[in-house]
Coordinates of C-alpha atoms in Angstrom, one line a residue:
X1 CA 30.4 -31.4 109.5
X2 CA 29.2 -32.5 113.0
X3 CA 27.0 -36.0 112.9
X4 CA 23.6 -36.3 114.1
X5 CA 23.3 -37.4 117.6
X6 CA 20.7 -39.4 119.4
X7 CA 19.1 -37.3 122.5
X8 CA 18.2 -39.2 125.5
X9 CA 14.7 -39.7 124.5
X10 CA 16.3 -41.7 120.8
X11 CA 15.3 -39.1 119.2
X12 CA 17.5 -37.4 116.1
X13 CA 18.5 -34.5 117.1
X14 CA 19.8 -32.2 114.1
X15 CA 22.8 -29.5 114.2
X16 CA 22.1 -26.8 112.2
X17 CA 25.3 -25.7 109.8
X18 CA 27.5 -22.4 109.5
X19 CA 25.1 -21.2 107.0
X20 CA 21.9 -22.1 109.1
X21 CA 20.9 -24.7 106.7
X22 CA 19.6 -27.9 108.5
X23 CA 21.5 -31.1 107.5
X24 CA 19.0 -33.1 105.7
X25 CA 21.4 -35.8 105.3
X26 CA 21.4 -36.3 108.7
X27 CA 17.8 -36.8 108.8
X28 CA 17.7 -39.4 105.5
X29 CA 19.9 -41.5 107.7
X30 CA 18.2 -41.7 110.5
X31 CA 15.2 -44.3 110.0
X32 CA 13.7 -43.5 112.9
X33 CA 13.4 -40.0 112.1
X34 CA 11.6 -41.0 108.7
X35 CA 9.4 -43.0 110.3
X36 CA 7.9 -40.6 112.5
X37 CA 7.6 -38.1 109.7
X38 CA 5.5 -40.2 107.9
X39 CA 3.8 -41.4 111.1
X40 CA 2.2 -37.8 111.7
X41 CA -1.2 -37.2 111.0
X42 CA -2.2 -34.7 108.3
X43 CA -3.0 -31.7 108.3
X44 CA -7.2 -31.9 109.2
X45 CA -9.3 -29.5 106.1
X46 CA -6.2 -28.6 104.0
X47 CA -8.2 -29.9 100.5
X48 CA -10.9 -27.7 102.0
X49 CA -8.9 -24.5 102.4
X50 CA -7.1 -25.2 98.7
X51 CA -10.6 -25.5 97.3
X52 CA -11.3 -21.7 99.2
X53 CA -8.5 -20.2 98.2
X54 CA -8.7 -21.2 94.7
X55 CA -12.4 -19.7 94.7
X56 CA -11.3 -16.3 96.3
X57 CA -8.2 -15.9 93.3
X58 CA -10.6 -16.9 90.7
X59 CA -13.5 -14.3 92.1
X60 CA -10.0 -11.6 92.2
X61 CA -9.7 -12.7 88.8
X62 CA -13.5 -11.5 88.0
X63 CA -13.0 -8.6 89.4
X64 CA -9.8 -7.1 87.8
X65 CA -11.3 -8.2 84.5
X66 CA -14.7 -6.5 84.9
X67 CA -12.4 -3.5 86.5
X68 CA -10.0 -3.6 82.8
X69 CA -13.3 -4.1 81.1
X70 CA -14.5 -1.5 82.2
X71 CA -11.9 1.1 82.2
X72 CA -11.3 -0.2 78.1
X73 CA -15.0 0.6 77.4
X74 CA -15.0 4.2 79.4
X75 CA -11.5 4.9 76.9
X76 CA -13.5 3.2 74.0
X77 CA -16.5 5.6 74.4
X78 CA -14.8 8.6 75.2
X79 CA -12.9 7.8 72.0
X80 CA -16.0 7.6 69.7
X81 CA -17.1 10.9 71.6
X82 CA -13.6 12.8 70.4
X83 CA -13.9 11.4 67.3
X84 CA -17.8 12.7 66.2
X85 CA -16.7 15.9 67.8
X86 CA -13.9 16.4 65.5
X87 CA -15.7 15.0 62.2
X88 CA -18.8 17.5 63.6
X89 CA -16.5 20.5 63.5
X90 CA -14.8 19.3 60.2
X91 CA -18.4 19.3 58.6
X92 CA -19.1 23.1 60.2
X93 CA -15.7 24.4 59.2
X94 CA -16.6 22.7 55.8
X95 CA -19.9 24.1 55.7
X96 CA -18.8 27.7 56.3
X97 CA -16.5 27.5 54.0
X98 CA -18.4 26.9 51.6
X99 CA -21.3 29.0 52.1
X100 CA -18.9 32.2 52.3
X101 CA -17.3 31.5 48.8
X102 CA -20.8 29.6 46.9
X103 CA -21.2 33.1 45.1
X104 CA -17.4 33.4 44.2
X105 CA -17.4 29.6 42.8
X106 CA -20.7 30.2 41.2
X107 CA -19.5 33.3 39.1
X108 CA -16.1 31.5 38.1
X109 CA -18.3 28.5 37.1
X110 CA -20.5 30.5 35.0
X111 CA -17.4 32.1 33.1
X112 CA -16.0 28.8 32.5
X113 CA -18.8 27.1 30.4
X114 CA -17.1 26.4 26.8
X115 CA -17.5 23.2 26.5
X116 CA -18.9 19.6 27.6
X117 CA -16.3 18.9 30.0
X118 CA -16.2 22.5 31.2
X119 CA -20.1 21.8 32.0
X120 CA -19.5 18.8 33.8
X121 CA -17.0 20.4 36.4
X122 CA -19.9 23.2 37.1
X123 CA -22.7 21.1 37.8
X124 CA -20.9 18.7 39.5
X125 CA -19.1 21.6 41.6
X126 CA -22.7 22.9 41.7
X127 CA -24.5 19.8 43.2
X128 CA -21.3 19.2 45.5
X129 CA -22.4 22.9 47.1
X130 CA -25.8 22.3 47.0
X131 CA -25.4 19.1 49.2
X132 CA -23.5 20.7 51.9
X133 CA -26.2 23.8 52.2
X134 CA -29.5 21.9 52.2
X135 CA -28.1 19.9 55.4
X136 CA -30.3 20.5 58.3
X137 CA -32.8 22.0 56.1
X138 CA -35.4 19.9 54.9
X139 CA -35.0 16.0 56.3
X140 CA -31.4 14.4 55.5
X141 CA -30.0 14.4 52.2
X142 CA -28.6 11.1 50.2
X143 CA -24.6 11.9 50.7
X144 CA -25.5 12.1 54.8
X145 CA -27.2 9.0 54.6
X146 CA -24.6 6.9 52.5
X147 CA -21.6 8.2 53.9
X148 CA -19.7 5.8 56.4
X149 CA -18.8 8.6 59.0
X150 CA -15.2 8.3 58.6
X151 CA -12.8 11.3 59.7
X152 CA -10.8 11.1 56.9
X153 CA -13.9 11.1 54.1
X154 CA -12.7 12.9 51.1
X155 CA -15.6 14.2 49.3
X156 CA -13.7 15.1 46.3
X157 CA -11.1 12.2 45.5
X158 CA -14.5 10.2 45.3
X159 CA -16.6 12.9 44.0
X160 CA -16.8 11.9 40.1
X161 CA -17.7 8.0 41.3
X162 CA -20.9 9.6 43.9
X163 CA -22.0 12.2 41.7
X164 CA -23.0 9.5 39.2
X165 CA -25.6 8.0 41.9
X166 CA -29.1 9.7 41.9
X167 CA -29.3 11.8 44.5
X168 CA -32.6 11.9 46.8
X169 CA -33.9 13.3 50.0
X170 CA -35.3 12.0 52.9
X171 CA -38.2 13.8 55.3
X172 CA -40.8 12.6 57.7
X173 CA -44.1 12.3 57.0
X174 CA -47.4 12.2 59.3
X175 CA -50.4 10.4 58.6
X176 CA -48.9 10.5 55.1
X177 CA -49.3 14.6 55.0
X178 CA -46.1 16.8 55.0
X179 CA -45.2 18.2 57.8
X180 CA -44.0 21.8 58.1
X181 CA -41.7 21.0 61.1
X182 CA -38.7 18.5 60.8
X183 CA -37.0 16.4 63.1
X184 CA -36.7 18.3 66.6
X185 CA -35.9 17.2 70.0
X186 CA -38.4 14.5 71.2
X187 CA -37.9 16.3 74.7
X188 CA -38.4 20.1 75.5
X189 CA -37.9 21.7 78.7
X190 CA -39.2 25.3 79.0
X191 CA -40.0 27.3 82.6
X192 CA -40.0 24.3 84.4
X193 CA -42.2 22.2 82.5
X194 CA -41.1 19.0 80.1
X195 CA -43.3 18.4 77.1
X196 CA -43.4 15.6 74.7
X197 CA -41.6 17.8 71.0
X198 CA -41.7 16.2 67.4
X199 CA -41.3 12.6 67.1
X200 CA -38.0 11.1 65.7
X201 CA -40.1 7.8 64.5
X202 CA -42.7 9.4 61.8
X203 CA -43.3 8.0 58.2
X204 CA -40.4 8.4 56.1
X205 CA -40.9 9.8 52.4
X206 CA -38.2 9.2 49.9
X207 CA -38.1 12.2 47.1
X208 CA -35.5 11.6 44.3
X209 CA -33.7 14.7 43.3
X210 CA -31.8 13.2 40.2
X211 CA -33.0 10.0 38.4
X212 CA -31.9 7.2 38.9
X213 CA -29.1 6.1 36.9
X214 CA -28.0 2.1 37.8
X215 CA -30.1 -0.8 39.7
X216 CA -29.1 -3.8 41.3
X217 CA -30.9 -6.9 41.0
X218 CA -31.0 -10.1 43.5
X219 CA -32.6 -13.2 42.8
X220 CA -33.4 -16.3 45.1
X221 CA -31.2 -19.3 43.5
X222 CA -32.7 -22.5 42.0
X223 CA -35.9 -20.8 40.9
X224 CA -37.0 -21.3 37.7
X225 CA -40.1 -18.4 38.3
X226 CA -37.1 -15.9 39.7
X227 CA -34.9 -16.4 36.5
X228 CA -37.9 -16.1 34.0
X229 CA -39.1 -13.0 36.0
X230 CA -35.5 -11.9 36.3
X231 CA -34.7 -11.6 32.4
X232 CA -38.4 -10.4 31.6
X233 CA -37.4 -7.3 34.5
X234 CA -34.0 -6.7 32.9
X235 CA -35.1 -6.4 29.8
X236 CA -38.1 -3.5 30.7
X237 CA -35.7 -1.7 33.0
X238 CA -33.2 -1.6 29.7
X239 CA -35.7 -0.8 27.0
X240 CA -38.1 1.1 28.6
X241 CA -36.3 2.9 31.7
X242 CA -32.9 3.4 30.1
X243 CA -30.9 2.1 33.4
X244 CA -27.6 0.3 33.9
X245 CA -28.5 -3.1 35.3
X246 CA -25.6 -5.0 38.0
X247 CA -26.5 -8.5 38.7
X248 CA -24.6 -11.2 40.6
X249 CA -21.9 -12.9 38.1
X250 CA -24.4 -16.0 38.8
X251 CA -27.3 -14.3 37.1
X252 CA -25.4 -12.8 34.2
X253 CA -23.9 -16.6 33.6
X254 CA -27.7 -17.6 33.9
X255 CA -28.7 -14.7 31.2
X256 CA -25.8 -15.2 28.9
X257 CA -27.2 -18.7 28.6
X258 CA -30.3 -17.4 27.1
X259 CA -29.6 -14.7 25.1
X260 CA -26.5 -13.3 24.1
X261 CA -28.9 -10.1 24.2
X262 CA -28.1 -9.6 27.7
X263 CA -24.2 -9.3 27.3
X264 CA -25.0 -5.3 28.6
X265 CA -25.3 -6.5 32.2
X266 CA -22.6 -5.7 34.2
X267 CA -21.3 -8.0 37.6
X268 CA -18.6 -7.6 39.7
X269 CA -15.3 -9.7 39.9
X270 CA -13.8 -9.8 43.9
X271 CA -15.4 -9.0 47.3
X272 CA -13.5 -5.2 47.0
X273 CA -16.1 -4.4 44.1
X274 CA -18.5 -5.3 46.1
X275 CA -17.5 -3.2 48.9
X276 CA -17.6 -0.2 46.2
X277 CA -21.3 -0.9 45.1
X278 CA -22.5 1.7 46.7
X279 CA -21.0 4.3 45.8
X280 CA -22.2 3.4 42.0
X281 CA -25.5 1.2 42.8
X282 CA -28.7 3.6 43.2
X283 CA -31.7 1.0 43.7
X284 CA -31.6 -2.2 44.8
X285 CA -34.2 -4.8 43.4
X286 CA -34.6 -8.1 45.1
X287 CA -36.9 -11.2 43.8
X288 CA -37.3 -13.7 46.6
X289 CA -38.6 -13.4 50.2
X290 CA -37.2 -12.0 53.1
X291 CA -33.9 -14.6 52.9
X292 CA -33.4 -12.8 49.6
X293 CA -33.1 -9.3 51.6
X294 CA -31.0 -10.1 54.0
X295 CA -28.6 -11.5 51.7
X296 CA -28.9 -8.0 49.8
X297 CA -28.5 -6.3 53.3
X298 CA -25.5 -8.4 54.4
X299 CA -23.6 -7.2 50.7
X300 CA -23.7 -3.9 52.1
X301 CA -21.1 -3.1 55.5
X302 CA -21.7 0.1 55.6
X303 CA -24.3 2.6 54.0
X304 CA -27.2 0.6 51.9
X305 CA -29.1 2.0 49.0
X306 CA -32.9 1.6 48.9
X307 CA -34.5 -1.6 48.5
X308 CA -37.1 -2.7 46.6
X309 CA -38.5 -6.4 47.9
X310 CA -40.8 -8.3 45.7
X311 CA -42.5 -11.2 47.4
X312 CA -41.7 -14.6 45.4
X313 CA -40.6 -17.1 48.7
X314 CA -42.8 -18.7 51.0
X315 CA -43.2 -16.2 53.7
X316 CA -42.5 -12.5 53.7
X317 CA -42.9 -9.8 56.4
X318 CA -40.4 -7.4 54.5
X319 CA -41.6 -8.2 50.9
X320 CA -44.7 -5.9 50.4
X321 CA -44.7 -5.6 47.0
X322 CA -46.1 -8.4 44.2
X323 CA -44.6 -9.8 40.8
X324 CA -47.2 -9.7 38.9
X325 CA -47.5 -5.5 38.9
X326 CA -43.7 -5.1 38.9
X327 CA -43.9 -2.4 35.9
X328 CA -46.7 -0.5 38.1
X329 CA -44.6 -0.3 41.1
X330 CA -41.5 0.4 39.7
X331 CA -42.6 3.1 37.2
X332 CA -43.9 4.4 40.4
X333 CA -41.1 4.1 42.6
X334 CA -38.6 5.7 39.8
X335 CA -41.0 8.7 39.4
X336 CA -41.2 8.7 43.5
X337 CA -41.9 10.2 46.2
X338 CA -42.0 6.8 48.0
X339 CA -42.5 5.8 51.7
X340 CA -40.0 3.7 52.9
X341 CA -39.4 2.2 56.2
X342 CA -35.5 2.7 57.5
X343 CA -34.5 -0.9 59.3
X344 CA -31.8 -1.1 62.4
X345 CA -29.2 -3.4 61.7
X346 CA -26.7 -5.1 65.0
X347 CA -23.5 -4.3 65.0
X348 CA -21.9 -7.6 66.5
X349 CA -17.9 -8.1 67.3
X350 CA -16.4 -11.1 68.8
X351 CA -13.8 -10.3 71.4
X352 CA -11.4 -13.5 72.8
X353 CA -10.1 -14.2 75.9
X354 CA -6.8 -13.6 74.9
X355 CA -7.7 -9.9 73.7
X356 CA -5.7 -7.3 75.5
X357 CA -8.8 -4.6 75.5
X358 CA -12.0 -4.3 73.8
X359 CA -10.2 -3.0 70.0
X360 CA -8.7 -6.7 69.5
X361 CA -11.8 -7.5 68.2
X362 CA -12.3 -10.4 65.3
X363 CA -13.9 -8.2 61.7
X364 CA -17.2 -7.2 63.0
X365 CA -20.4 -8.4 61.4
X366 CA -23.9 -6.8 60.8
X367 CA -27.0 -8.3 61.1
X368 CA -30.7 -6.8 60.1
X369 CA -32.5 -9.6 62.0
X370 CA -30.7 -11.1 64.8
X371 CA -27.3 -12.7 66.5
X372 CA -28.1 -15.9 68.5
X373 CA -26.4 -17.4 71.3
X374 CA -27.2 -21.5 71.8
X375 CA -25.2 -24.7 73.3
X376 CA -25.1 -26.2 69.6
X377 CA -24.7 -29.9 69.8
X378 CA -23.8 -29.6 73.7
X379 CA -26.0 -31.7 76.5
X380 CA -25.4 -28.9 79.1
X381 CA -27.2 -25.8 79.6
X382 CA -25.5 -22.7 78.5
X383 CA -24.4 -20.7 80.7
X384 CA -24.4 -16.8 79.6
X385 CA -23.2 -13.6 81.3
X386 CA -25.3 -10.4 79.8
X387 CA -24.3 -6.9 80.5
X388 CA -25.7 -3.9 79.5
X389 CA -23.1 -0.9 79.5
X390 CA -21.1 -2.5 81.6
X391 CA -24.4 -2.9 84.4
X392 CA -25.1 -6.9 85.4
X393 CA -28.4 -7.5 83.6
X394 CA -28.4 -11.4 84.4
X395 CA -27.0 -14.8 84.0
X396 CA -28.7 -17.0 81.3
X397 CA -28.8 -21.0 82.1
X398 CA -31.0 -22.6 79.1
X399 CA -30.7 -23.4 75.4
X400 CA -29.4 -19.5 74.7
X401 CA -30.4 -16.0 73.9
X402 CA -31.3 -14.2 71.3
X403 CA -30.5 -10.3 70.0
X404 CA -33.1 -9.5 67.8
X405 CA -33.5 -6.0 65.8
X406 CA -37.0 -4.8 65.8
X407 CA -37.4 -6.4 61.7
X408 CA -36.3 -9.9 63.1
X409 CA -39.0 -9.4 66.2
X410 CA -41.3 -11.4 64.3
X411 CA -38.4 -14.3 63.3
X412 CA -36.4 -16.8 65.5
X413 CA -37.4 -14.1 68.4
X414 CA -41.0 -14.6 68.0
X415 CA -40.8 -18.6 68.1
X416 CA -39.1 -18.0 71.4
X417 CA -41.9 -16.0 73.1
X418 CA -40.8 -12.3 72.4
X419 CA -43.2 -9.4 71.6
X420 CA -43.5 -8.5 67.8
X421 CA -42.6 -4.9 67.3
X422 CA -42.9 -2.6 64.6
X423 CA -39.7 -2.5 62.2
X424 CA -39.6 1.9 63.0
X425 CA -39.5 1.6 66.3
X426 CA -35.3 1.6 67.3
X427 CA -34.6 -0.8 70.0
X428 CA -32.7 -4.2 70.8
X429 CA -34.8 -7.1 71.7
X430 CA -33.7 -9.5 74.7
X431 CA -35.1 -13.2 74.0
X432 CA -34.1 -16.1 76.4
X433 CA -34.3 -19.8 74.4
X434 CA -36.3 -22.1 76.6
X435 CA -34.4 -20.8 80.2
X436 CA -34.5 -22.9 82.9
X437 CA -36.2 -20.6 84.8
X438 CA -40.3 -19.6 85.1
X439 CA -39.7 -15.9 85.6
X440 CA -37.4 -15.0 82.7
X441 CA -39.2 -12.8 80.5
X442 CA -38.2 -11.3 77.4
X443 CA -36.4 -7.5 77.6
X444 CA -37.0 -4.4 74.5
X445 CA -33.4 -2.4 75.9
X446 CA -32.9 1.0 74.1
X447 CA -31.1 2.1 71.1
X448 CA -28.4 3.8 72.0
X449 CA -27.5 0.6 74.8
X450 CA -24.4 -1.9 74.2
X451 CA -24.3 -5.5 74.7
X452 CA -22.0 -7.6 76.3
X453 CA -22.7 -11.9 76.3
X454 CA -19.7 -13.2 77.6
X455 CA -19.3 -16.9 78.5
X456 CA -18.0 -17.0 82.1
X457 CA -14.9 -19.7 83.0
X458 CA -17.0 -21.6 85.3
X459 CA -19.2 -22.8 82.5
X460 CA -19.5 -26.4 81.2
X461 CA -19.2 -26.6 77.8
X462 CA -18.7 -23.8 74.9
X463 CA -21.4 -21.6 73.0
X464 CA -21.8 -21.2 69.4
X465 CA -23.4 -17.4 68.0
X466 CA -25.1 -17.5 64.5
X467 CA -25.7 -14.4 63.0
X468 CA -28.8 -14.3 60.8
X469 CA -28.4 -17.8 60.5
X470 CA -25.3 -17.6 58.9
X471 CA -21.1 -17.5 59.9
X472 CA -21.7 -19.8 63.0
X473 CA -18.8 -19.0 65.8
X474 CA -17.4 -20.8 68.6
X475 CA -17.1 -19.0 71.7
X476 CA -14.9 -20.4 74.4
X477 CA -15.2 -19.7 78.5
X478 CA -13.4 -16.3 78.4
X479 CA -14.8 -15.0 74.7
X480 CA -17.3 -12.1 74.7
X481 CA -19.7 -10.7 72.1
X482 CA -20.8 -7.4 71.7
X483 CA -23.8 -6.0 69.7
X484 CA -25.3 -2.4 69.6
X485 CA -27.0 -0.9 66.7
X486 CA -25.0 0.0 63.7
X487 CA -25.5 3.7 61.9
X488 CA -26.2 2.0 58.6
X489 CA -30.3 1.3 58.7
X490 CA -31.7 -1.1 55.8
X491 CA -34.0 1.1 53.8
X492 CA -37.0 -0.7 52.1
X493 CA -39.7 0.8 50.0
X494 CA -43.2 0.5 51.2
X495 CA -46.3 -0.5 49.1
X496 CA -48.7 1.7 51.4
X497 CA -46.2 2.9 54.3
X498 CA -44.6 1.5 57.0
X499 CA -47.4 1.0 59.8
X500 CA -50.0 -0.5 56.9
X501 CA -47.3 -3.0 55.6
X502 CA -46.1 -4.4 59.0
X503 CA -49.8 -4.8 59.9
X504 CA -50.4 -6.4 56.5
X505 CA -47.5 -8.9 56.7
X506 CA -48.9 -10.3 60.4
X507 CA -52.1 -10.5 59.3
X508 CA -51.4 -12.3 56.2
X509 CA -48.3 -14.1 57.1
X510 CA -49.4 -15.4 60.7
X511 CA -53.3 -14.9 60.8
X512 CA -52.6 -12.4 64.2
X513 CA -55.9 -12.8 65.9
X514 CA -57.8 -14.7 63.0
X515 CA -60.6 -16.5 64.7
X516 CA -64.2 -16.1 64.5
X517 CA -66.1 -13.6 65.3
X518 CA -68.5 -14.3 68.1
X519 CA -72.6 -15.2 67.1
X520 CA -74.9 -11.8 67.3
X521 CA -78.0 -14.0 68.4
X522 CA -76.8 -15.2 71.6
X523 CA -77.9 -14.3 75.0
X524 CA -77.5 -10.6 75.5
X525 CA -77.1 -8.1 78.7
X526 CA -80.7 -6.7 80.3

C-alpha cells in the first residue's frame, strides 16, 4: 500500500488501490480531512425531496392496487358470468331431458303402483317432473326460489328431504287482480322506438300447491306475553292444523317447563342443522317486532322460507299482522293465496390488506337492513374510500356511512337523513353519518351495482362495520368491504299487500305528515 500524502495546499490527497477502491484508512487518519467532511454544509431541501419521493411511491402504490383490484374484479365477474352460463345450460339440457321422456316415466310409473312405497316413488318422481316443466310458465315455482344456485345441485340425492316441504308458486299481481302476462322485459325495443314492457316490481301473490307440512316458530326472549302466546299458538297449530312445530332449543326448554305436553316439538342441536332448516321448514312464524325478524332472517344464508311476522315489540315496520287474531290469519295464510312482499338482503365480505385478490375474503355475511361503517370509540373523523364497480364515487370524512337495503330505509338510514323507500323497490341506499361536508347528500345506487368501502393508508385511526347491529369488525388502513345484493330475498306475508302495509307502518309507526289540518273558515281567495 502507498500512504496518503499531503498536497501543497495540506490537503489529503488519496491514492486509489489496484482494485479502484479508495483507501478509507487513509482518510480516518488524517484529522484534517475529517474535519472538513464534517465542516461541509448540507445538502439544502433533501428532507423536502424524501418527503416527495415518499408521496410519489405511495401514490405508485395506489395505483398498482386499484390496477390488481381491478383486473381481480373483471376475472371475478367474468367468473360468475361462466358459471350461470353453465348452470343455465345444465337446467335446459335438464329440462329437455325431461320433457322428451315425461310420457315414458309416466307409463313405467303407472305400471309400478303395488304398493305404499311403490306410490311414493311415483308421486314424488311425478312432482319432481312437474317442477321442472311449469318453470317459465306461470311466475317462479318454490324449488327456483329455495335453491342456492350452486352448479353442483343434485336434485335427487336431496330429493326425499325437499319433497317433504309444501310446495307453492309465486306470480305477480296488479292492483291485486291477476294478470294474464308474467314477468317480461321492463324494456322493449321494436322499429326504432323503446317502450316502457311489464314491470318486474308488481304485487306478489303466494299460492300453495301442497299444504304445508312443518312451521318454525321465533319468539322475542324475556317476554312473559311471547311465551304465554307462544304455547297457546303451539298448541292450535298441533291440534287443530295437524303441523310439525320446530322451535329454538330455548323455547322447547321454556315449554317442557310447563307441560310435559309439549315433548312433540322438535329443535335443532348444532349450527349445521340449522343450515339444513330449509330444506325441511315450510313457514316461518315469528312473535316479536322487527328485531325478532331479522334474527329469523339472519338463521337463513341462503334461500328463506316465508315469514309470517306478528307485531308484539315496541315498533314494527315489517310486523303487519296482530296477536290477538292469530287463528284468523293463519287459517288464512295456510289456506292461501297470500300477498307477500320479497325483501333484498346485502351481501357483505370483508377483504384484508393482506389478501392476495378479491376471493381471500373473511365468511361473508347477510344483512336485510343494513352494514354500517363508523369511527367507534375514535376522536378522528373516518376517513372512507367508496367505489362503485370499481368507478370513484367519493371520499367520506365524518362519523361513517351507511349501506341500507330498501326494508332498513326507514332504520339507522332514516335517523341519518336518507329517503324512506318502499321495501319492493330493489336498490342499495347510500347514507353519509353526520359528513363534514354541507353538500353530501344521500345516494339510491342500483341493484345489480357492487360496493367497495375501503379504508385508505393515509387515514388516522381504524373503522369498525356493524352489520344489522350485530358481529362488529375492525377494519384496518388497507381492509376493504364489499356489499351487493344477495339472490336470497326475505319473503314476508302481507296483511293487505305490500304498498298498503309499508304505508300503514309510517303512518302508524312515525306519524309521516301527522299535523293538523288547516281551519276551513279562514280568509279565502276572491
Amino acid at each position: 500500500m502507498t500512504p496518503s500524502q499531503l498536497d501543497s495546499n495540506g490537503n489529503a490527497s488519496v491514492s486509489q488501490q489496484e482494485n479502484g477502491f479508495i483507501d478509507s484508512l487513509s482518510i480516518l487518519n488524517s484529522e484534517k480531512a475529517v474535519q472538513e467532511i464534517i465542516q461541509q454544509p448540507l445538502i439544502q431541501g433533501i428532507e423536502d425531496n424524501l418527503i416527495e419521493f415518499s408521496e410519489a411511491m405511495r401514490t405508485v402504490a395506489k395505483a398498482l392496487r386499484r390496477a390488481a383490484e381491478g383486473k381481480a374484479s373483471s376475472q371475478a365477474e367474468a367468473a360468475e358470468w361462466k358459471r350461470k352460463y353453465e348452470l343455465e345450460r345444465a337446467r335446459n339440457l335438464q329440462l329437455e331431458h325431461k320433457v322428451l321422456s315425461s310420457g315414458e316415466s309416466n307409463g313405467e310409473c303407472d305400471g309400478e303402483r303395488t304398493g305404499n312405497s311403490a306410490d311414493q316413488t311415483v308421486l314424488s318422481n311425478q312432482t319432481h317432473e312437474k317442477y321442472e316443466v311449469c318453470c317459465g310458465k306461470n311466475g317462479i315455482c318454490s324449488h327456483e326460489v329455495l335453491r342456492d344456485g350452486d352448479t353442483n345441485y343434485n336434485f335427487g340425492v336431496v330429493r326425499n328431504k325437499v319433497m317433504r316441504k309444501a310446495s307453492f308458486k309465486l306470480s305477480w299481481r296488479y292492483k291485486g287482480e291477476n294478470s294474464d302476462q308474467q314477468k317480461h322485459d321492463i324494456v322493449s325495443f321494436e322499429k326504432g322506438n323503446i317502450t316502457t314492457a311489464e314491470r318486474s316490481s308488481k304485487q306478489i301473490s303466494l299460492k300453495w300447491e301442497t299444504q304445508p307440512k312443518t312451521v318454525l316458530i321465533l319468539t322475542k326472549p324475556n317476554s312473559a306475553s311471547v311465551r304465554s302466546l307462544c304455547a297457546e299458538m303451539v298448541r292450535w297449530l298441533k291440534e287443530q292444523k295437524k303441523l310439525n312445530i320446530v322451535v329454538e332449543p330455548r323455547v322447547r326448554v321454556e315449554l317442557l317447563m310447563d307441560s310435559s305436553y309439549y315433548s312433540f316439538v322438535e329443535t335443532w342441536q348444532d349450527d349445521k342443522e340449522i343450515l339444513l332448516l330449509h330444506m325441511k321448514v315450510d313457514l316461518v312464524v315469528t312473535l316479536g317486532g322487527d328485531g325478532t325478524v331479522l334474527w329469523a332472517a339472519s338463521m337463513f344464508k341462503g334461500p328463506v322460507p316465508p315469514i309470517v311476522p306478528f307485531s308484539l315489540g315496541s315498533l314494527g315496520f315489517m310486523t303487519p299482522f296482530h296477536s290477538e287474531q292469530y287463528r284468523e290469519y293463519l287459517d288464512s295464510i295456510l289456506r292461501g293465496p297470500i300477498s307477500i312482499t320479497l325483501r333484498h338482503r346485502l351481501l357483505c365480505r370483508v377483504i384484508r390488506d393482506e389478501a392476495k385478490n378479491e376471493y381471500e375474503a373473511e365468511e361473508s355475511i347477510i344483512v336485510l337492513n343494513e352494514v354500517t361503517i363508523d369511527r367507534g370509540i375514535s376522536s378522528f373523523l373516518t376517513n372512507l374510500e367508496c367505489y362503485c364497480d370499481n368507478s370513484f364515487v367519493t371520499c367520506v370524512q365524518g362519523d361513517g356511512l351507511i349501506l341500507s337495503t330498501t326494508s332498513g330505509s326507514t332504520a339507522y338510514s332514516l335517523a341519518a337523513g336518507g329517503s324512506m323507500v318502499h321495501p319492493q323497490v330493489p336498490g342499495i341506499l347510500f347514507t353519509p353519518i353526520c359528513p363534514h361536508s354541507l353538500s353530501f347528500r344521500p345516494l339510491i345506487l342500483p341493484e345489480h351495482v357492487t360496493l367497495r368501502v375501503q379504508v385508505p393508508f393515509n387515514s388516522r385511526s381504524h373503522a369498525w362495520a356493524s352489520f344489522d347491529g350485530k358481529d362488529r369488525k375492525r377494519l384496518e388502513p388497507g381492509d376493504a368491504l364489499v356489499c351487493s345484493l344477495a339472490p336470497w330475498p326475505v319473503p314476508t306475508a302481507c296483511q293487505v299487500d305490500s304498498t298498503s302495509d309499508f304505508l300503514r307502518s309510517i303512518h302508524d309507526g312515525l306519524h309521516w305528515n301527522l299535523r293538523k289540518t288547516q281551519s276551513f273558515d279562514g280568509p279565502r281567495d276572491p
